[in-house]
Every structure is written in structure tokens, then in C-alpha cells.
PDB file of C-alpha atoms in Angstrom:
ATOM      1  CA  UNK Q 862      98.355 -55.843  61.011  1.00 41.00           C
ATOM      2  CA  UNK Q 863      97.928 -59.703  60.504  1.00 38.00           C
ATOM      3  CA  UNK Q 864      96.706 -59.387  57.307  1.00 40.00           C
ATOM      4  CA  UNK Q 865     100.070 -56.903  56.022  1.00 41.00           C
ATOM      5  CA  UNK Q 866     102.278 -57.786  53.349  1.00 39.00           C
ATOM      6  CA  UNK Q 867     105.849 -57.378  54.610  1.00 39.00           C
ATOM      7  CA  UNK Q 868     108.438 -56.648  51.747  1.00 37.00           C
ATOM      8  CA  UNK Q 869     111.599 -59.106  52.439  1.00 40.00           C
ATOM      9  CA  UNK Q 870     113.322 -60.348  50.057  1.00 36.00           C
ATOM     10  CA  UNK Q 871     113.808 -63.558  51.632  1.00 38.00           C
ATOM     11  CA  UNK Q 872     110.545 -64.122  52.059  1.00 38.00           C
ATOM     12  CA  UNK Q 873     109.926 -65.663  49.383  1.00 40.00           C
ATOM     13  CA  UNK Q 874     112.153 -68.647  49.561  1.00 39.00           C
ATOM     14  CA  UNK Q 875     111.269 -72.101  50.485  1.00 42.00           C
ATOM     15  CA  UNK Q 876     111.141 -71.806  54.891  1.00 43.00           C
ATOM     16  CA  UNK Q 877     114.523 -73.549  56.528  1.00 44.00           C
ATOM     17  CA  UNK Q 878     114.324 -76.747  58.206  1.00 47.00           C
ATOM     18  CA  UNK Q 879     114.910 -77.160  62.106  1.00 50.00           C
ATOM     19  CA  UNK Q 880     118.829 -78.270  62.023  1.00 48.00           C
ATOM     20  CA  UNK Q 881     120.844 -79.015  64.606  1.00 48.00           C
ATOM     21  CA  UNK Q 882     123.033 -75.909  64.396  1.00 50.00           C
ATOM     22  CA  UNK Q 883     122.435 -73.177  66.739  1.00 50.00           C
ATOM     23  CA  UNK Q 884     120.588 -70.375  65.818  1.00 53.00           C
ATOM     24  CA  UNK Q 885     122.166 -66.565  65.335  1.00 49.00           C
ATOM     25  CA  UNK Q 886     121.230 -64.398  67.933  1.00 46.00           C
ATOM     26  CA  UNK Q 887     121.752 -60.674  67.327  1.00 46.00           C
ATOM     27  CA  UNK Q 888     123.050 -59.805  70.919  1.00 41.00           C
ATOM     28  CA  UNK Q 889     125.607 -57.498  71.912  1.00 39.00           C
ATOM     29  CA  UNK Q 890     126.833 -59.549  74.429  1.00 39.00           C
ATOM     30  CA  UNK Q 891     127.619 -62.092  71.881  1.00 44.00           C
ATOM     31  CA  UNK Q 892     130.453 -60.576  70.568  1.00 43.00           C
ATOM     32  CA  UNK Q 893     132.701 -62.588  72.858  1.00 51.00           C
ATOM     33  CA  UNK Q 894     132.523 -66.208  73.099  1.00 63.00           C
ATOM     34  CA  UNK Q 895     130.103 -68.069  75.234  1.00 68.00           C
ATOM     35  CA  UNK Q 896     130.538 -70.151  78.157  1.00 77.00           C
ATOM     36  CA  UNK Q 897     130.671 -74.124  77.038  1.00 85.00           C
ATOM     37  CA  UNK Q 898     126.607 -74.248  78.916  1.00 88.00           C
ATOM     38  CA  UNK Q 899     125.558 -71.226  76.576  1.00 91.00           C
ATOM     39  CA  UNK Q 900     126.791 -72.865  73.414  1.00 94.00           C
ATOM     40  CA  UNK Q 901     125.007 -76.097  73.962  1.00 95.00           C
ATOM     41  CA  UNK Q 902     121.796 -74.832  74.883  1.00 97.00           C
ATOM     42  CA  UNK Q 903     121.952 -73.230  71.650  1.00 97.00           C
ATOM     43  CA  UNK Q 904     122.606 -76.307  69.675  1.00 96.00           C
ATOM     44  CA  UNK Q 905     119.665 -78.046  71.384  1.00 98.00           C
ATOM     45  CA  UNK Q 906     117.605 -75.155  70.624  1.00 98.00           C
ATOM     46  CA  UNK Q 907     118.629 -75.407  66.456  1.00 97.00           C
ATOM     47  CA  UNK Q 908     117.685 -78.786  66.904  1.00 97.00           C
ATOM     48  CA  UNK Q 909     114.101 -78.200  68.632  1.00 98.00           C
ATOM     49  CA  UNK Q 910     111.491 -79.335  67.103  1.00 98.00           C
ATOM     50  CA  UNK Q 911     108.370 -79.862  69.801  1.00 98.00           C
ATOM     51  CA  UNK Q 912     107.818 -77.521  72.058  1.00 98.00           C
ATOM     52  CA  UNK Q 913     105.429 -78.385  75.187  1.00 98.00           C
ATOM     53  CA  UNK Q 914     103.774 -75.279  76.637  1.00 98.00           C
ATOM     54  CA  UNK Q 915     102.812 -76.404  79.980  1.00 98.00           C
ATOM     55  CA  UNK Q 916     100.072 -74.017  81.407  1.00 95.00           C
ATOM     56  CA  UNK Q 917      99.715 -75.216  85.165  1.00 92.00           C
ATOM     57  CA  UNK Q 918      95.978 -75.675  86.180  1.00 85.00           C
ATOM     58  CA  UNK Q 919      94.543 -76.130  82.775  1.00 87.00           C
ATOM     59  CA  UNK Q 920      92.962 -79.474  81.944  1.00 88.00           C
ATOM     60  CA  UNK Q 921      95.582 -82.175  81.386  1.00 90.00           C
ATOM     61  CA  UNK Q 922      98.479 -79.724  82.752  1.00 92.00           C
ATOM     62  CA  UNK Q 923      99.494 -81.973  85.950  1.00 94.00           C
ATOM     63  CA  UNK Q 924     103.129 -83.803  86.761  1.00 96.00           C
ATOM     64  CA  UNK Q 925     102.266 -87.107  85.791  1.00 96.00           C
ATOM     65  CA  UNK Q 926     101.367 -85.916  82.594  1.00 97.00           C
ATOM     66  CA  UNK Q 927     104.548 -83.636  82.642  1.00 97.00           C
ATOM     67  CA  UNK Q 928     106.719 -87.087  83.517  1.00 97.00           C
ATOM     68  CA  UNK Q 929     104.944 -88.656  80.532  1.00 97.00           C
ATOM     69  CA  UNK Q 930     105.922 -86.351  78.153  1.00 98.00           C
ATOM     70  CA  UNK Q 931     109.209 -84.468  79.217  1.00 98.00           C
ATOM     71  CA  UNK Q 932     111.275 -87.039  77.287  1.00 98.00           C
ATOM     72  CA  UNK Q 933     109.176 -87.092  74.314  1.00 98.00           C
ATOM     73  CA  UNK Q 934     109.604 -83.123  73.625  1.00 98.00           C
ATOM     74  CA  UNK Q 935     112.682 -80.687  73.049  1.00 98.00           C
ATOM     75  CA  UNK Q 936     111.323 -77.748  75.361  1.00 98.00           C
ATOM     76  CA  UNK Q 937     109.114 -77.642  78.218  1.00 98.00           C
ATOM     77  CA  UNK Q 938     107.584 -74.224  79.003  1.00 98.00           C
ATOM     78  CA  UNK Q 939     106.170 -73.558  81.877  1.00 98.00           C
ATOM     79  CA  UNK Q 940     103.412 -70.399  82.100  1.00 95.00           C
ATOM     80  CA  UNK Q 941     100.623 -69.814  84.689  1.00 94.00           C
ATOM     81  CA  UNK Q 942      97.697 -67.300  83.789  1.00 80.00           C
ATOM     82  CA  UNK Q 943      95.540 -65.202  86.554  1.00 70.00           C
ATOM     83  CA  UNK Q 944      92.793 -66.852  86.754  1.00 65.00           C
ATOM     84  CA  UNK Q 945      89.892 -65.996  84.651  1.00 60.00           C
ATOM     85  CA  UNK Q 946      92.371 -64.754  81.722  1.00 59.00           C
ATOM     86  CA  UNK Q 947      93.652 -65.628  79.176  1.00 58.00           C
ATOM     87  CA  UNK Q 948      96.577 -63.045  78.995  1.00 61.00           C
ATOM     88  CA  UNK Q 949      98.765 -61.175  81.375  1.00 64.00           C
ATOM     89  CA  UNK Q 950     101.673 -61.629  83.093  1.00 73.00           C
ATOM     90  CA  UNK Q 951     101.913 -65.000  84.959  1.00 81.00           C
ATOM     91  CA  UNK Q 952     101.590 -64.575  89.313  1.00 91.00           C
ATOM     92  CA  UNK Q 953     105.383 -65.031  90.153  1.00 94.00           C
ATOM     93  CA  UNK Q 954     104.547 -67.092  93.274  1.00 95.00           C
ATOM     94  CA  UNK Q 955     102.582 -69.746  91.154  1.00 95.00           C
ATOM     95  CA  UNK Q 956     104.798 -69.687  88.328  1.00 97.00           C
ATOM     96  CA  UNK Q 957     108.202 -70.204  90.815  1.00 97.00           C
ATOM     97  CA  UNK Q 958     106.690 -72.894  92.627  1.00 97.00           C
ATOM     98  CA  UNK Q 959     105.567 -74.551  89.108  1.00 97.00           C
ATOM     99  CA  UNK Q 960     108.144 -74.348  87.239  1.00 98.00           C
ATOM    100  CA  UNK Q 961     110.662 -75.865  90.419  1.00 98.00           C
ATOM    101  CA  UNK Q 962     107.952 -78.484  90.345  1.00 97.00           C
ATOM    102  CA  UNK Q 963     108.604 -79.410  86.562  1.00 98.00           C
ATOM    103  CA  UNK Q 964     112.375 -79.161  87.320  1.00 98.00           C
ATOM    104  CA  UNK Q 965     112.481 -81.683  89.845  1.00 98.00           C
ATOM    105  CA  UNK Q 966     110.308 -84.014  86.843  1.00 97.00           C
ATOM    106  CA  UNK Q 967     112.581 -83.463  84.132  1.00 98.00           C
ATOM    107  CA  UNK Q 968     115.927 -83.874  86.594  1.00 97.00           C
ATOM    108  CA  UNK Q 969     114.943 -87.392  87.539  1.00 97.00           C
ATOM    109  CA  UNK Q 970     115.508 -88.165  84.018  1.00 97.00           C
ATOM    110  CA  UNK Q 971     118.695 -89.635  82.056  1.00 97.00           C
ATOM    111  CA  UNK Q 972     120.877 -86.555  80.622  1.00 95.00           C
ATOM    112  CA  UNK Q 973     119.824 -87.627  77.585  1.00 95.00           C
ATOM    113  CA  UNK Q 974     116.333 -87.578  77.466  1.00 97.00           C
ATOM    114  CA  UNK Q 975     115.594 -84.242  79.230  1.00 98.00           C
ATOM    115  CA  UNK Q 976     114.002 -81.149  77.824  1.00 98.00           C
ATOM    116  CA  UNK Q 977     115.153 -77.670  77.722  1.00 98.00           C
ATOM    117  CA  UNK Q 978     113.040 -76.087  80.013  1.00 98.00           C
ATOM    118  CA  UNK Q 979     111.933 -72.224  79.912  1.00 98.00           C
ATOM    119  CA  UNK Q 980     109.379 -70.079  81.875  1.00 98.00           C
ATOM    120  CA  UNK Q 981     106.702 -67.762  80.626  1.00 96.00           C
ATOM    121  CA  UNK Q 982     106.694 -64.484  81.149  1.00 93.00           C
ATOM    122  CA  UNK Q 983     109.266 -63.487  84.073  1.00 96.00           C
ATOM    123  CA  UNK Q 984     112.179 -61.976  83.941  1.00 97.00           C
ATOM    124  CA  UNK Q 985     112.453 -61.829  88.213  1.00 97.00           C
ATOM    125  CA  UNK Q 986     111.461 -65.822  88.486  1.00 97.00           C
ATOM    126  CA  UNK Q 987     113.772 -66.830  85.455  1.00 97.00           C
ATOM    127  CA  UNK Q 988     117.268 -64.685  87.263  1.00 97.00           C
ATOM    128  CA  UNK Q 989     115.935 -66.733  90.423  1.00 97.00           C
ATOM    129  CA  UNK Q 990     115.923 -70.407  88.759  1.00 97.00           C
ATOM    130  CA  UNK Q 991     118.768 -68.956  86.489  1.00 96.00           C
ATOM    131  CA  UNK Q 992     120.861 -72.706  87.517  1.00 95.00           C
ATOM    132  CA  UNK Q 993     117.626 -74.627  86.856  1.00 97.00           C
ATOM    133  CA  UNK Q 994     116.105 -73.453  83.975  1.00 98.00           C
ATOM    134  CA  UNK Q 995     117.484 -73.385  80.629  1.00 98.00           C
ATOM    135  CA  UNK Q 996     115.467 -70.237  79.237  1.00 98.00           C
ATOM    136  CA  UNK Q 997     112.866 -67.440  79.252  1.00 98.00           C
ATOM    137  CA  UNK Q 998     109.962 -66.712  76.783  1.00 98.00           C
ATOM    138  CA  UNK Q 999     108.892 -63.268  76.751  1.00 98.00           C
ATOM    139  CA  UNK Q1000     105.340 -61.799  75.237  1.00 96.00           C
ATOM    140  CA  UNK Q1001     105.069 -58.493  72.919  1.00 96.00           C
ATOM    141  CA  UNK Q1002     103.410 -57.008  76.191  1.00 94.00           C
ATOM    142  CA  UNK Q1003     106.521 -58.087  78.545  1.00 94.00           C
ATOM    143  CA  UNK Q1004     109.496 -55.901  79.473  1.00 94.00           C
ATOM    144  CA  UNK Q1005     111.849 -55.227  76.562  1.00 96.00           C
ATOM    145  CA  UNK Q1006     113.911 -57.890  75.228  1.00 97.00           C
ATOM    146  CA  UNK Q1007     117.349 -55.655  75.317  1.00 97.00           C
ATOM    147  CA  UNK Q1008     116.885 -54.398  78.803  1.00 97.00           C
ATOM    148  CA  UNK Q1009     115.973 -58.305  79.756  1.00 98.00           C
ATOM    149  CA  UNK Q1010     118.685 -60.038  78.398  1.00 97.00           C
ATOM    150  CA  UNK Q1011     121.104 -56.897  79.494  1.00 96.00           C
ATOM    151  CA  UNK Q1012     119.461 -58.008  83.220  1.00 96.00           C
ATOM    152  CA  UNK Q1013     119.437 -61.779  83.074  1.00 95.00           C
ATOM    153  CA  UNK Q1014     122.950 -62.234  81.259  1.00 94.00           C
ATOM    154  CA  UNK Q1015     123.746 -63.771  77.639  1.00 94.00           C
ATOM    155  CA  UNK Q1016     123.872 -67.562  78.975  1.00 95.00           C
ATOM    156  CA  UNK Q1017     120.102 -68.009  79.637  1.00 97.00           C
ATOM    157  CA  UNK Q1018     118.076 -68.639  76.114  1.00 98.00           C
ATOM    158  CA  UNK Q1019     115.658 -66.002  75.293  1.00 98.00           C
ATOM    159  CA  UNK Q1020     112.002 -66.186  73.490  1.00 98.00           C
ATOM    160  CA  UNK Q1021     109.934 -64.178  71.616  1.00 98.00           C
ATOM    161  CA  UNK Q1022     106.274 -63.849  71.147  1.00 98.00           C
ATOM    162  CA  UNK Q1023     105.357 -62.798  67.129  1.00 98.00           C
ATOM    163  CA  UNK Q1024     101.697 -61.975  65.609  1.00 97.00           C
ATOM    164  CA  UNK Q1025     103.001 -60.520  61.586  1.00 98.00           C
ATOM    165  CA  UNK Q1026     105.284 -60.719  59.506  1.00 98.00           C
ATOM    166  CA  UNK Q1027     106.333 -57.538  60.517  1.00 98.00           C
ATOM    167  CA  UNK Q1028     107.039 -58.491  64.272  1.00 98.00           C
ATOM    168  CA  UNK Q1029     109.203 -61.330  63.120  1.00 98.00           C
ATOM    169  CA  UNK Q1030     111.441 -59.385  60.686  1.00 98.00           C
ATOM    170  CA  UNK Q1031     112.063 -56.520  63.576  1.00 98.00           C
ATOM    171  CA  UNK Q1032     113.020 -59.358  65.633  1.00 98.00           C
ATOM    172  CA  UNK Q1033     115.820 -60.025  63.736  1.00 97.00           C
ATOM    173  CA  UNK Q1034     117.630 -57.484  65.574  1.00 97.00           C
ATOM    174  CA  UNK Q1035     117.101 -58.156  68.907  1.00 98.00           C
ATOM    175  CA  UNK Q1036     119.042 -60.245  71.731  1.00 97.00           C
ATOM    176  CA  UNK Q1037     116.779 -63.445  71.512  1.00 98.00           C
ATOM    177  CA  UNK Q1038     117.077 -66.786  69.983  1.00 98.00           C
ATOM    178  CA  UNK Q1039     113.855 -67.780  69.022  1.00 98.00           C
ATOM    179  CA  UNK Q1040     110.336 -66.720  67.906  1.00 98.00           C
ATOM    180  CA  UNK Q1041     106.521 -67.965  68.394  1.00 98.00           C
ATOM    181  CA  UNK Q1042     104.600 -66.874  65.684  1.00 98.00           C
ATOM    182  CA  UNK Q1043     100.837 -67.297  65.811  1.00 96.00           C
ATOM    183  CA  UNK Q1044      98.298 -67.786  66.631  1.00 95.00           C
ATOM    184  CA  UNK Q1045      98.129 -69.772  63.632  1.00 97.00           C
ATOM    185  CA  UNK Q1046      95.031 -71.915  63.845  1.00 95.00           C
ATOM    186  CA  UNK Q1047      91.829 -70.704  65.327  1.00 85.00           C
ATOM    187  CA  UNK Q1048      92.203 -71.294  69.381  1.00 70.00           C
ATOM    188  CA  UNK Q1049      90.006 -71.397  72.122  1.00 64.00           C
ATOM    189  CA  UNK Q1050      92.846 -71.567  74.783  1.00 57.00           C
ATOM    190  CA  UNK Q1051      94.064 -67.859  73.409  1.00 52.00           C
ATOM    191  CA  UNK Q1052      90.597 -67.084  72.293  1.00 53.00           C
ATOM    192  CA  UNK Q1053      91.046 -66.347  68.325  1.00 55.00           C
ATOM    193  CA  UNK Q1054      88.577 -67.326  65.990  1.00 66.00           C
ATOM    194  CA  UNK Q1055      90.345 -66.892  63.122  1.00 80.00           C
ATOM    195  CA  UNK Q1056      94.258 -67.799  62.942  1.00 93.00           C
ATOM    196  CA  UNK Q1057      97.206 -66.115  60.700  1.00 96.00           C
ATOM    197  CA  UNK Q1058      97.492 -69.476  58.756  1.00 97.00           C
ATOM    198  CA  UNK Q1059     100.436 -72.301  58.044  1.00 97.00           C
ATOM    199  CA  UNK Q1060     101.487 -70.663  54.913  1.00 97.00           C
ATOM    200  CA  UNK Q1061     101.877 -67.145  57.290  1.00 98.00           C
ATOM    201  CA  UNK Q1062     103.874 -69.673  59.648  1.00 98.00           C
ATOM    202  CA  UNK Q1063     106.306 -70.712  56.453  1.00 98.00           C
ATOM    203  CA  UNK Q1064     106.965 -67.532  55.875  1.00 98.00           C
ATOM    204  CA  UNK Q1065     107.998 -65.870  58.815  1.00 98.00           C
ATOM    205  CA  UNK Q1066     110.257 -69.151  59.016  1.00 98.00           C
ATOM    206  CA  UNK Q1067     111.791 -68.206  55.715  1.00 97.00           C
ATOM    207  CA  UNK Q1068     112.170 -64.676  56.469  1.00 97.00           C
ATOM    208  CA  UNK Q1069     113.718 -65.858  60.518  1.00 98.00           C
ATOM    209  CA  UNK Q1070     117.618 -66.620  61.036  1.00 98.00           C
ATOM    210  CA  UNK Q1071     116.435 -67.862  64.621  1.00 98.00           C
ATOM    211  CA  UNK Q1072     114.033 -70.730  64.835  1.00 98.00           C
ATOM    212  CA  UNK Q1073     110.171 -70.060  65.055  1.00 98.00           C
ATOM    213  CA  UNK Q1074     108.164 -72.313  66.391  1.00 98.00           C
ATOM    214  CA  UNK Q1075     104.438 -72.105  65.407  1.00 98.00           C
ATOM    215  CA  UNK Q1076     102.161 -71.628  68.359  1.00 97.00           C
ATOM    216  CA  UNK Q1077      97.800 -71.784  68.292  1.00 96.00           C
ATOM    217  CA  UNK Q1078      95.159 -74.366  67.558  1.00 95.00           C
ATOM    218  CA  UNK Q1079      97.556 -77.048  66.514  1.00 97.00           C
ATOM    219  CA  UNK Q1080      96.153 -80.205  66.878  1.00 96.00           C
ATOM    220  CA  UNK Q1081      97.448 -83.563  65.146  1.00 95.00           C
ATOM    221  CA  UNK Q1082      95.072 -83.312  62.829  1.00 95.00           C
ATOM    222  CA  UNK Q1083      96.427 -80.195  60.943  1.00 96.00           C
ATOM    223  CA  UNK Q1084     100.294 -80.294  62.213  1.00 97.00           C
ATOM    224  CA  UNK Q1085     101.320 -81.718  58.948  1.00 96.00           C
ATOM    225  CA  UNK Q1086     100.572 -78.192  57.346  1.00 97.00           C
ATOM    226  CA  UNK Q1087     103.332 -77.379  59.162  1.00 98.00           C
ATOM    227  CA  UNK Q1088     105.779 -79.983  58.114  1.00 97.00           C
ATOM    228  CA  UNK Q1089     107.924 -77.323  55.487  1.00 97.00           C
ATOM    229  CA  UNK Q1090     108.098 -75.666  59.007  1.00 98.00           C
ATOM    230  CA  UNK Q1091     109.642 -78.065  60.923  1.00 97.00           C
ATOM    231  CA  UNK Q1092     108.663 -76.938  64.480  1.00 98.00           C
ATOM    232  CA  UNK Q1093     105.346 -76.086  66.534  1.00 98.00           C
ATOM    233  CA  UNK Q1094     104.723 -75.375  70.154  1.00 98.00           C
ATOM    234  CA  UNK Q1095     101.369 -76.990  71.567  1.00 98.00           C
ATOM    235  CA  UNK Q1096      99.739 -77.542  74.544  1.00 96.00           C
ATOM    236  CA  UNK Q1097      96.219 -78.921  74.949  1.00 95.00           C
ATOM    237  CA  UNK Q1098      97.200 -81.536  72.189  1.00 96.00           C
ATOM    238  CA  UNK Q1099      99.410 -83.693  74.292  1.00 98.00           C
ATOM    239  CA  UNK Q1100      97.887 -82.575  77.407  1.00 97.00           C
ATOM    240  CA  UNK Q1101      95.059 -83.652  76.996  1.00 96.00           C
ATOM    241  CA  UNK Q1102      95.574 -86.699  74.695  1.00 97.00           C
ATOM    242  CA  UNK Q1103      94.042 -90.210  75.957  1.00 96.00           C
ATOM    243  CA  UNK Q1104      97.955 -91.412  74.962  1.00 98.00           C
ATOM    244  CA  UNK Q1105      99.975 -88.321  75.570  1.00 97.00           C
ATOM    245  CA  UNK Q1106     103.207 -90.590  74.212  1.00 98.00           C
ATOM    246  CA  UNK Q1107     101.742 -91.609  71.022  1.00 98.00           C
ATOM    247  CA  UNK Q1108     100.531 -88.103  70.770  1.00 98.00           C
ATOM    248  CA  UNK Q1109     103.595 -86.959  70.989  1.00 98.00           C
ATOM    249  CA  UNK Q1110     105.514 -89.226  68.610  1.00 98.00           C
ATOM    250  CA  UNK Q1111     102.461 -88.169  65.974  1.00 98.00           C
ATOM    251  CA  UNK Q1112     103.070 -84.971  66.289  1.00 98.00           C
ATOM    252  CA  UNK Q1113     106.876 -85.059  65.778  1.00 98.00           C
ATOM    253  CA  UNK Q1114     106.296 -87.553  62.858  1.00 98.00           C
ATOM    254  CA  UNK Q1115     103.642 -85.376  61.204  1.00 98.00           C
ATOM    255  CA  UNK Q1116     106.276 -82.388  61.435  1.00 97.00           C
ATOM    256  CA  UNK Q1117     108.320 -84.307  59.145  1.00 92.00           C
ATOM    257  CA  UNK Q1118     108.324 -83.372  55.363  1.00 79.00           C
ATOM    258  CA  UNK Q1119     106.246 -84.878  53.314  1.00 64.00           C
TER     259      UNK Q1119
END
């Protein structure tokens, strides 16, 4: 349950901050080394710090906006919902054809400047755009994370959707390389009135060796409760932002620590 106290020992230490060294993923098929592409996505990934969840048709969620922002965040993922919900599995047709959209975007840019880009939800349209994309994100509701990664290889990076403290420290184990955890403020996107909290967030980064990224109601106005964090994924706050740029840059800035 949300409200569960989880007995870890590290849990009680002050949360890490996002560094640039790549986080330890508990795989298998990390026993031998990875290809030169698979070791540098990692490093990005330790060194994450904004994630852009991109939910195609929502208010704000168009490629302009995507162009605007791509080189002003560290991850770009791309989900679509059925319409009239909220949760499910994202249609693969939509979600393909969205997520080569935002791939052309971010490929006109310098090296330099572009995200890492991941899709929502499927394991089928992330093998197809396996040489485009950079990783998956996968929901407690989606197919299991061991059979996934055993399916879609160890170069792809691999997500993980987390609601407790409990969730995050089974985790641990499995072939991923990083967490959401939320949602932490009340949202009306995932429809939660109540969210687990930013000190909840702090400590299921203290209690992670793979980087979480805070996910739910995070707005610019609260992301600084989230600076011992380090990290937060958000949508409707840069989508829909009169200055999506500055946005951005505030956010980033506010995640520093105090």
C-alpha cells in the first residue's frame, strides 16, 4: 500500500544525486560487457535529470512544441492513451507513427543537444524502432520486465513504473535501469487526488541504485521539493507553458539543491 512503511536499511540516508555515472542494472545479460552504444546510453541516463513525457493528442503535446523542447530535456518519452482513458496500453499504430514522428524532430538536431528518446508501453513498437529509439518504459500492468528485456535484448534502456516503497525496493532486482515513482503530487492527467509526497519520492531515491525519476502533478511551482531528488519526469508543465524554454530551464534550475 502507499501508505506502508518499507524496512530498508538504506532508507534512511540522505537520497543520491543524479551523477553522470551510469546506473547498475541487475540484468543477467549484463554479465558480459556491453556494446560501446549500450554503455553510453547508460551514462546519459546517470546523468538525466528532466524527463519530458510526451503524451500525443493532449493539450500542448504537438511537434513544434516537441522541437522547442527536445534540446532543453535529457529524455523524451513518447506514450499515446485510448481515448477516453487515462490508463492502458498505448494503440501500437498511434504510438509507432508518433514516436517516428518525434524521431525525425530530435534527429534534425546537433549530436549534442538531442534527447534520449523512449516509448511508453510497447514492447512490439520499441523491437520495431529498436535503431531509433534509445529505450522502453514499461507500467506495473505491462508484460514482465525479465521476459521483455530477455525479448528486446540488453542494449535498449529499460523503465519502470513504481507506486511504494515496496515496488521500488523489488525493483532492485530486475533487468531495468530506471524507475518512476509516483504519482507524487495530486494529478488530474492520471486522475489522483491525493499524491505519495516529495519526501516518499526522496526515499525511494535513497533506497534505488538505478535512477528514479519522480513522475505526477509536478508543476514549477513545487519542483523544488524535489531538489534532494535531483530528477522528475513532467508533462503538462512544459507542454503547456506560454514559454516552454524558460519552463524548461526553471524546472532544471529548481531541481538543483538548495
Amino acid at each position: 500500500a502507499r501508505g506502508g512503511q518499507v524496512a530498508l536499511g538504506a532508507w534512511g540516508r540522505r537520497p543520491p544525486r543524479a551523477s553522470a555515472d551510469p546506473p547498475r542494472s541487475r540484468t543477467r545479460a549484463r554479465r558480459t560487457p556491453l556494446p560501446m552504444r549500450s554503455q553510453e546510453l547508460r551514462r546519459r541516463l546517470g546523468a538525466a535529470r528532466v524527463m519530458l513525457i510526451f503524451s500525443a493528442g493532449q493539450p500542448g503535446a504537438d511537434l513544434s512544441r516537441l522541437a522547442e523542447l527536445a534540446p532543453e530535456v535529457d529524455i523524451v518519452q513518447v506514450r499515446v492513451k485510448a481515448p477516453g482513458r487515462r490508463s492502458g496500453p498505448s494503440p501500437a499504430a498511434e504510438l509507432l507513427r508518433w514516436t517516428c514522428l518525434a524521431a525525425d524532430r530530435i534527429a534534425e538536431l546537433a549530436p549534442e543537444r538531442r534527447p534520449l528518446l523512449f516509448v511508453n508501453d510497447r514492447a512490439d513498437v520499441a523491437k520495431l524502432l529498436a535503431e531509433r529509439i534509445d529505450g522502453l518504459h514499461l507500467g506495473q500492468d505491462d508484460a514482465p520486465p525479465a521476459a521483455v528485456r530477455d525479448w528486446i535484448g540488453a542494449e535498449l534502456l529499460l523503465g519502470y513504473s513504481t507506486h511504494s516503497l515496496a515496488q521500488v525496493a523489488r525493483a532492485q532486482e530486475l533487468p531495468i535501469d530506471c524507475l518512476g515513482f509516483g504519482t507524487v503530487f495530486a494529478s488530474q492527467t492520471k486522475g489522483y487526488r491525493d499524491g505519495l509526497g516529495p519526501e516518499r519520492a526522496q526515499m525511494a531515491a535513497a533506497g534505488s541504485v538505478l535512477p528514479v525519476f519522480p513522475i505526477g502533478g509536478i508543476d514549477l511551482a513545487r519542483a523544488n521539493e524535489l531538489a534532494p531528488v535531483g530528477r522528475a519526469a513532467v508533462g503538462a508543465a512544459l507542454l503547456e507553458a506560454p514559454d516552454p524554454v524558460a519552463a524548461a530551464r526553471a524546472l532544471r534550475a529548481a531541481l538543483e539543491p538548495l
